[in-house]
Amino acid sequence: MDWNINMKLNIKDKFNKVLPADPILENTRRQVSKACFSYVLPKETAKPEVLHVSPEMLENIGLSDADAKSDHFLKVFTGNAVLEKTTPYAMCYGGHQFGNWAGQLGDGRAINLCEVEHNNKSWQLQLKGAGETPYSRTADGLAVLRSSIREYLCSEAMFHLGVPTTRALSLALSGDKVLRDVMYDGNSAYEKGAIVCRTAESFLRFGNYQIFAAKQDNETLNALVDYTIKHHFSHLGEPSKDTYIQFFKDVSNRTLDMIIHWQRVGFVHGVMNTDNMSILGLTIDYGPYGWLEGYEYGWTPNTTDSQHKRYRYGNQPNIGLWNLLQLANAIYPLVEDAEPLETILNQYKTDFETRLLNMMRSKLGLKVEAENDQRLVLELEDILHSTETDMTIFFRNLGDFEKDEASKGLGIIQDAFYKPENVVGNIEKRWNDWFDKYAIRLKQESGSDEERKTEMSTINPKYVLRNYMAQLAIDDADKGDYKLIDEFFKMLKNPYDEQPEYEKWFAKRPDWARNKVGCSMLSCSS
Ligand code: AMP
Ligand code: MG
């Protein structure tokens, strides 16, 4: 008998069993009402080829390496075979894009295959780039290799950094060509098509609730919120107005938690539209994201947002709040009382100040809460902005600081400067002053320099998927060489470990990457 992964997967579909389905079965683009999803089958592809599989995710869903090498795995995770007793579907959602209500969006190129239970965890398996759906609007339902590599590598890397995120099972070529105009300047070209199988407990977004509120369809809204609580927030108990308020509070906390992690590691999502905000507080929809090189509040990788920089690094916590306000509006019809929702939003504002400060304390190796810490952090951020300083290298190397050797501080972080020749005169003096204050502050801590370094190394990663690194992996993959994908995948499993064999990736962005498309400039084209 042919190898069949159906026998290994413990398929337990819920979403498409419990919630209202779109009654229309044709794969035609349309406005969908009173339904949470539409049935749709993935598109067959010309010449599918699996390029990489995440061993951890494989294990998480109960599959083996041998399963991953089977023809059935290849077919299922590239959309060329449907698992028995499953009915794939695309989810219906709306969203605010760049601050404006955009109406129905939905899974335009994501197709959910099924839900799998394994080791007491539930995983939704979803193909991204598997063909058009009723929600594809004017687009083709496909994804290109470059954006698929970026999502595949980064989502797994984020998981290992300890950041809440959706994950990825596999990266495959479809064998089809996909037409894209990368910089939206009239220069369209064919690129290799690809499909990522991504996974999460749920892919529900703020926009899934917003769409029903916008249509004043309280019945479906209520069904979806009750479903979400029952299956993903079961600790809250039976649905009631109080439970809905608690639910919103949990979502608010999780969202903030996720964003604080982004700030800690220097991740800029790039498109924090409400359709890209997971209800579980997971980083979702890896598009034109980027990693801070120079520490800069105003930085965004997304060229589509280059004018207003709405989604810049320093604005992410505020946008989280703005998005939560939209979610509060969406679930208001179930609560019918604005006050408790407002209280939660106000709490987010206070929490985000304290949590950001605590996060920065941890990056500096401070455990005690001292009165002037806020000032110490603000002064540091000021100098970091005064000359281009690599965030990852700065914080990692700061671990070597010795509190009795403040004058050596600048030498320790020297490698983090993009233009060391500028660190002279007043800037040099400000750095030295700051190191003096830091040294004094460290004397209020009880641990040794060595202990502090060890702790800081669990908070300040050594390796992140720098923008130019992803681009190098993409350039090689375009030529059919996938070694770098595997190298980064392995290295980013242990981002806090020294891993001397990968030392060359603990380096500043090279100069050629400073203004290169794909490295510092990314569009939404994917
Ligand atoms: P994003 O900017 O990736 O969050 O996408 C916004 C909306 O556009 C979502 O509804 C996506 O499913 C949809 N979308 C993005 N790219 C495509 C595509 N190539 N084909 C169909 N729908 C797409
Ligand atoms: Mg999206």
XYZ file of C-alpha atoms and ligand atoms in Angstrom:
550
model
C 0.000 0.000 0.000
C 1.140 3.506 -0.709
C 2.410 5.599 2.155
C -0.507 7.558 3.526
C -0.086 10.191 6.215
C -3.833 10.121 6.888
C -3.230 7.129 9.124
C -0.727 9.063 11.227
C -2.571 12.341 11.641
C -5.136 12.586 14.396
C -7.518 14.842 12.493
C -10.052 16.616 14.720
C -11.756 19.348 12.760
C -13.750 21.843 14.806
C -13.884 25.203 13.058
C -15.553 23.908 9.902
C -17.730 21.478 11.841
C -19.226 23.885 14.350
C -19.413 27.304 12.695
C -21.711 28.412 9.878
C -20.405 27.667 6.371
C -20.911 29.644 3.201
C -23.550 27.588 1.307
C -22.078 28.424 -2.097
C -19.550 25.812 -3.134
C -18.150 27.304 -6.332
C -14.738 28.904 -6.174
C -15.904 32.305 -7.350
C -14.940 35.645 -5.801
C -17.795 37.060 -3.815
C -19.027 38.833 -0.711
C -19.883 36.171 1.837
C -22.502 36.751 4.495
C -23.616 34.929 7.631
C -20.727 32.482 7.352
C -17.299 32.116 8.961
C -15.690 30.294 6.023
C -16.109 28.970 2.496
C -15.180 25.496 1.311
C -12.425 25.570 -1.281
C -9.872 23.109 -2.593
C -6.219 23.947 -3.164
C -5.043 24.308 -6.734
C -3.039 21.514 -8.343
C 0.501 22.577 -9.097
C 2.813 21.857 -12.013
C 5.855 20.340 -10.371
C 5.775 20.404 -6.581
C 8.989 19.969 -4.629
C 9.426 20.112 -0.855
C 12.472 22.249 -0.046
C 12.506 22.142 3.731
C 10.546 20.653 6.616
C 10.651 21.742 10.247
C 11.570 18.635 12.302
C 10.005 20.114 15.461
C 6.713 20.883 13.769
C 6.698 17.459 12.183
C 7.004 15.917 15.612
C 4.399 18.293 17.035
C 1.759 16.933 14.693
C 2.849 13.315 15.116
C 4.691 12.723 11.842
C 8.135 11.178 11.285
C 11.019 12.048 8.960
C 9.994 9.130 6.782
C 6.480 10.570 6.526
C 7.930 13.876 5.396
C 9.820 12.138 2.608
C 6.735 10.378 1.281
C 4.942 11.218 -1.916
C 1.708 11.676 0.009
C 3.277 14.354 2.231
C 4.539 16.168 -0.863
C 1.106 16.041 -2.437
C -0.863 17.061 0.659
C 1.361 19.985 1.596
C 1.504 21.422 -1.884
C -2.232 21.152 -2.467
C -2.157 18.185 -4.813
C -4.005 15.705 -2.622
C -6.730 16.244 -0.037
C -6.535 14.323 3.224
C -9.356 11.828 3.644
C -12.397 13.017 5.575
C -11.322 16.647 5.433
C -13.030 19.616 3.818
C -10.500 22.428 3.250
C -11.731 25.985 3.592
C -10.845 29.678 3.532
C -11.812 31.910 6.453
C -13.921 35.041 6.105
C -12.587 38.196 7.737
C -12.357 41.923 7.247
C -9.962 44.480 8.583
C -8.626 47.973 8.954
C -5.739 48.476 6.568
C -3.416 51.375 7.432
C -6.159 52.841 9.600
C -9.067 52.549 7.152
C -11.854 50.020 7.165
C -11.321 47.823 4.103
C -14.433 45.627 4.267
C -14.212 41.930 3.463
C -10.683 40.556 3.020
C -10.508 36.897 4.052
C -8.067 34.116 3.211
C -7.295 35.162 -0.341
C -4.531 32.631 -0.741
C -4.548 30.653 2.482
C -6.418 27.381 2.545
C -6.969 25.538 5.811
C -6.513 21.811 5.395
C -7.602 20.484 8.764
C -7.000 20.537 12.497
C -4.748 17.939 14.086
C -4.538 16.956 17.743
C -1.313 15.571 19.119
C 0.197 15.529 22.620
C -2.795 17.473 23.951
C -2.265 20.296 21.501
C -4.382 21.316 18.592
C -2.845 22.528 15.335
C -4.561 24.062 12.396
C -2.685 23.258 9.168
C -2.922 25.903 6.482
C -1.379 26.236 3.021
C -0.344 29.744 2.016
C -0.106 30.307 -1.719
C -2.289 27.346 -2.672
C -4.552 29.079 -5.162
C -7.509 31.386 -5.354
C -10.448 31.377 -2.983
C -13.737 33.302 -2.804
C -11.701 35.957 -0.933
C -8.965 36.460 -3.543
C -10.469 39.753 -4.774
C -8.249 40.919 -7.667
C -5.224 38.771 -6.813
C -4.104 35.301 -7.917
C -4.082 33.322 -4.671
C -0.414 32.466 -5.076
C 2.806 33.201 -3.221
C 6.363 33.592 -4.472
C 9.466 31.811 -3.236
C 11.074 34.908 -1.696
C 8.152 35.741 0.599
C 7.629 32.066 1.430
C 11.270 31.653 2.514
C 10.896 34.777 4.627
C 7.782 33.468 6.357
C 9.111 29.940 6.762
C 12.454 30.915 8.299
C 11.230 33.816 10.384
C 8.215 32.181 11.990
C 10.302 29.248 13.217
C 13.080 31.634 14.310
C 10.601 33.723 16.286
C 9.352 30.619 18.056
C 12.882 29.785 19.184
C 13.386 33.377 20.337
C 10.437 32.853 22.661
C 8.116 35.185 20.761
C 4.478 34.023 20.407
C 4.007 33.158 16.750
C 2.345 30.994 14.161
C 4.747 28.311 12.970
C 5.664 26.555 9.761
C 5.739 22.878 8.832
C 7.051 22.942 5.286
C 8.356 25.055 2.449
C 7.752 23.852 -1.090
C 8.061 25.004 -4.665
C 4.872 24.737 -6.681
C 6.636 24.513 -10.027
C 4.366 27.282 -11.321
C 5.448 30.775 -12.276
C 3.931 33.777 -10.531
C 3.845 37.312 -11.920
C 4.786 40.081 -9.488
C 5.643 43.766 -9.661
C 7.938 43.897 -6.630
C 8.313 47.663 -6.267
C 4.943 48.552 -7.854
C 6.748 50.490 -10.585
C 5.469 48.751 -13.688
C 8.316 46.237 -13.849
C 6.458 42.951 -13.519
C 8.411 39.726 -13.768
C 7.793 36.022 -13.320
C 9.044 34.463 -10.131
C 9.033 30.935 -8.728
C 5.782 30.043 -6.971
C 5.938 28.488 -3.500
C 3.685 27.134 -0.791
C 4.268 27.220 2.960
C 2.263 25.005 5.251
C 1.840 27.102 8.353
C 0.435 25.999 11.654
C -1.153 27.533 14.716
C -3.676 26.641 17.357
C -5.904 29.031 15.431
C -5.503 31.573 12.657
C -8.402 33.736 13.912
C -7.706 37.444 13.605
C -9.336 40.596 14.985
C -10.801 40.994 11.495
C -12.787 37.746 11.815
C -14.926 39.427 14.489
C -14.925 42.855 12.871
C -16.530 41.613 9.687
C -19.706 40.490 11.485
C -19.918 43.636 13.574
C -19.597 45.681 10.372
C -22.474 43.751 8.868
C -24.489 43.961 12.085
C -24.666 40.184 12.058
C -24.684 39.698 15.818
C -25.770 36.105 15.563
C -22.659 34.926 13.695
C -20.495 37.253 15.785
C -21.849 35.664 18.929
C -21.349 32.149 17.584
C -17.738 32.940 16.667
C -16.892 34.557 20.011
C -18.466 31.638 21.909
C -16.541 29.212 19.715
C -13.288 31.068 20.380
C -13.826 31.045 24.129
C -14.849 27.404 24.231
C -11.869 26.161 22.211
C -9.099 28.672 22.843
C -9.941 30.476 26.099
C -11.653 27.610 27.885
C -10.245 28.718 31.256
C -12.778 31.588 31.108
C -15.736 29.232 31.499
C -19.236 29.479 30.096
C -19.996 32.419 27.782
C -21.696 35.435 29.401
C -21.235 39.211 29.258
C -18.609 38.897 31.971
C -16.799 36.185 30.058
C -16.717 38.375 26.949
C -15.091 41.140 28.982
C -12.554 38.704 30.402
C -11.944 37.426 26.901
C -11.157 40.928 25.712
C -8.851 41.410 28.668
C -6.967 38.222 27.822
C -6.619 39.241 24.182
C -5.364 42.650 25.282
C -2.744 41.076 27.578
C -1.614 38.606 24.966
C -1.326 41.320 22.325
C 0.777 43.457 24.604
C 2.911 40.495 25.581
C 3.633 39.763 21.919
C 4.511 43.370 21.110
C 6.842 43.679 24.105
C 8.681 40.638 22.748
C 8.899 42.304 19.323
C 10.437 45.377 20.935
C 12.856 43.216 22.884
C 14.265 41.430 19.848
C 13.924 44.347 17.401
C 11.253 42.842 15.172
C 9.156 45.199 13.066
C 6.033 43.528 11.709
C 5.499 46.069 8.966
C 1.752 45.595 8.382
C -0.124 45.655 11.690
C -3.517 45.859 10.020
C -6.341 44.419 12.114
C -6.602 41.454 9.741
C -3.003 40.653 10.681
C -3.636 40.643 14.446
C -4.107 37.156 15.861
C -6.794 36.711 18.493
C -4.332 34.438 20.325
C -1.644 37.126 20.359
C 0.572 35.283 17.886
C 2.809 36.998 15.371
C 0.988 36.278 12.122
C 1.327 37.044 8.401
C 5.016 37.531 7.814
C 5.073 40.030 4.959
C 7.382 43.042 4.663
C 8.681 42.571 8.207
C 12.216 43.465 9.174
C 14.750 43.417 11.985
C 16.236 46.562 13.414
C 19.826 46.993 12.446
C 20.509 50.501 13.685
C 18.392 51.057 16.803
C 15.795 53.464 15.473
C 12.247 54.112 16.635
C 11.255 55.536 13.264
C 12.312 52.559 11.182
C 9.947 50.508 9.068
C 10.930 47.995 6.404
C 7.644 48.447 4.512
C 7.983 50.746 1.499
C 4.178 50.901 1.200
C 4.238 52.655 4.594
C 7.303 54.799 4.007
C 5.408 58.086 3.976
C 3.549 57.959 7.280
C 5.524 55.142 8.889
C 2.417 54.097 10.777
C 3.933 50.714 11.579
C 7.428 51.879 12.551
C 9.289 50.113 15.351
C 8.572 52.696 18.054
C 4.882 52.863 17.207
C 4.073 49.154 17.496
C 2.755 49.314 21.080
C 0.459 52.219 20.147
C -0.841 50.407 17.114
C -1.557 47.377 19.275
C -3.803 49.654 21.340
C -5.495 51.142 18.271
C -6.178 47.643 16.952
C -7.566 46.520 20.308
C -9.932 49.487 20.235
C -11.269 48.204 16.907
C -11.722 44.761 18.419
C -13.538 46.307 21.389
C -15.907 48.046 18.960
C -16.471 44.737 17.202
C -17.468 42.777 20.301
C -19.357 45.684 21.898
C -22.750 44.381 20.659
C -22.230 41.325 22.871
C -21.216 43.329 25.936
C -23.408 46.428 25.526
C -21.358 48.322 28.066
C -18.417 50.441 26.979
C -16.963 51.070 30.410
C -15.318 47.709 31.154
C -13.848 47.651 27.667
C -12.471 51.172 28.118
C -10.984 50.181 31.463
C -9.092 47.359 29.777
C -7.810 49.684 27.059
C -6.674 52.181 29.691
C -4.954 49.391 31.565
C -3.086 48.484 28.361
C -1.703 52.038 28.285
C -0.374 51.849 31.834
C 0.855 48.280 31.400
C 2.717 49.034 28.251
C 4.753 51.770 29.931
C 5.695 49.543 32.851
C 6.248 46.462 30.768
C 8.441 48.281 28.267
C 10.542 49.614 31.111
C 10.820 46.178 32.699
C 11.752 44.682 29.367
C 14.508 47.283 28.916
C 15.665 46.611 32.474
C 16.023 42.965 31.596
C 18.005 43.811 28.458
C 20.383 45.799 30.672
C 20.638 43.007 33.218
C 18.818 44.963 35.929
C 16.671 43.008 38.369
C 16.078 45.528 41.110
C 13.618 48.325 40.284
C 15.390 51.590 40.945
C 13.864 55.037 40.760
C 16.009 56.448 37.961
C 15.838 53.456 35.633
C 13.460 55.191 33.263
C 15.983 57.985 32.866
C 18.861 55.616 32.377
C 16.915 53.860 29.613
C 15.828 57.104 27.942
C 19.370 58.429 27.962
C 20.631 55.204 26.445
C 17.979 55.313 23.711
C 18.932 58.893 22.974
C 22.577 58.048 22.386
C 21.690 54.907 20.449
C 19.765 57.171 18.094
C 22.556 59.724 17.860
C 24.765 57.431 15.826
C 23.761 54.323 13.912
C 24.241 51.478 16.403
C 23.381 47.866 15.706
C 20.741 46.786 18.224
C 21.571 43.075 18.340
C 25.335 43.513 18.631
C 25.026 46.346 21.143
C 22.874 44.477 23.651
C 24.657 41.178 23.203
C 28.086 42.696 23.738
C 26.876 44.823 26.631
C 26.813 41.553 28.553
C 30.622 41.810 28.731
C 30.482 45.079 30.657
C 32.255 45.044 34.027
C 30.892 47.368 36.658
C 34.355 48.295 37.941
C 35.633 49.045 34.457
C 33.224 51.672 33.133
C 35.906 53.235 30.956
C 36.103 50.017 28.936
C 32.393 50.232 28.043
C 32.816 51.935 24.725
C 35.435 49.413 23.631
C 33.086 46.535 24.457
C 30.337 47.792 22.175
C 32.612 49.199 19.447
C 31.563 46.537 16.928
C 27.970 47.771 17.065
C 28.729 51.137 15.422
C 28.087 51.426 11.711
C 30.288 54.505 11.566
C 32.758 54.241 14.462
C 34.563 57.293 13.096
C 31.541 59.359 14.187
C 31.827 58.268 17.812
C 34.097 61.103 18.826
C 33.777 64.400 20.667
C 30.414 64.983 22.244
C 28.988 61.586 21.243
C 31.976 59.807 22.752
C 31.553 61.839 25.924
C 27.853 60.989 26.146
C 28.631 57.303 25.796
C 31.250 57.452 28.521
C 28.889 59.371 30.811
C 26.233 56.776 30.231
C 28.602 53.921 31.012
C 29.556 55.685 34.237
C 25.884 55.877 35.246
C 25.316 52.270 34.212
C 28.275 51.141 36.315
C 26.938 53.010 39.350
C 23.482 51.577 38.769
C 24.857 48.036 38.517
C 26.265 48.370 42.020
C 22.667 48.296 43.304
C 22.394 44.761 41.895
C 23.520 41.780 43.921
C 24.772 39.398 41.215
C 28.268 39.237 39.761
C 29.245 40.484 36.303
C 29.429 36.869 35.196
C 25.906 36.063 36.427
C 24.515 39.147 34.780
C 26.126 38.224 31.488
C 24.591 34.753 31.605
C 21.133 36.186 32.244
C 21.441 38.888 29.624
C 22.388 36.217 27.107
C 18.980 34.596 27.580
C 17.248 37.890 26.741
C 19.474 39.542 24.122
C 19.750 37.149 21.180
C 23.040 36.639 19.392
C 21.441 35.590 16.106
C 18.378 37.002 14.383
C 17.278 36.680 10.769
C 18.827 39.919 9.589
C 17.142 41.358 6.530
C 20.147 40.829 4.290
C 20.561 37.231 5.486
C 17.040 36.330 4.388
C 17.865 37.945 1.043
C 21.060 35.889 0.657
C 19.065 32.709 1.280
C 16.500 33.875 -1.277
C 19.099 34.709 -3.951
C 20.692 31.267 -3.555
C 17.319 29.508 -3.550
C 16.364 31.283 -6.758
C 19.377 29.586 -8.321
C 18.363 26.221 -6.876
C 20.759 26.215 -3.904
C 18.932 25.662 -0.610
C 21.908 25.178 1.737
C 21.630 28.616 3.292
C 17.978 28.058 4.166
C 19.037 24.986 6.096
C 22.005 26.754 7.712
C 19.847 29.635 8.963
C 17.100 27.280 10.035
C 19.563 25.343 12.217
C 21.373 28.395 13.557
C 18.140 30.176 14.497
C 16.992 27.234 16.587
C 19.428 28.385 19.265
C 19.482 32.160 18.893
C 20.779 32.761 22.438
C 23.699 30.321 22.199
C 27.175 31.441 21.179
C 27.444 28.856 18.372
C 30.987 29.856 17.329
C 30.565 27.951 14.062
C 28.071 30.636 12.984
C 30.059 33.615 14.257
C 30.152 35.213 10.805
C 26.394 35.872 11.094
C 26.951 37.852 14.267
C 27.903 40.875 12.238
C 26.528 44.191 11.144
C 24.595 44.508 7.930
C 27.162 44.776 5.123
C 27.245 48.038 3.221
C 25.896 46.593 -0.024
C 22.650 45.779 1.801
C 22.031 49.246 3.185
C 19.622 50.370 0.470
C 18.981 47.150 -1.406
C 15.475 45.972 -2.247
C 14.670 42.978 -0.059
C 17.199 44.025 2.594
C 16.044 47.403 3.792
C 13.126 47.988 1.446
C 10.281 45.549 1.203
C 6.927 45.976 -0.424
C 3.711 44.112 0.287
C 4.162 42.289 -3.026
C 4.484 38.642 -2.128
P -1.832 40.882 3.605
O -1.426 42.251 3.200
O -0.879 39.800 3.153
O -2.216 40.749 5.021
O -3.147 40.558 2.744
C -4.331 41.290 2.843
C -5.440 40.524 2.168
O -5.100 40.282 0.797
C -5.743 39.166 2.760
O -7.110 38.979 2.637
C -4.963 38.237 1.880
O -5.475 36.923 1.884
C -5.128 38.903 0.528
N -4.039 38.584 -0.391
C -2.753 38.968 -0.291
N -2.045 38.477 -1.320
C -2.895 37.774 -2.095
C -2.776 37.018 -3.305
N -1.624 36.904 -3.940
N -3.893 36.430 -3.791
C -5.064 36.551 -3.168
N -5.244 37.239 -2.037
C -4.186 37.846 -1.497
Mg -2.763 39.287 6.074
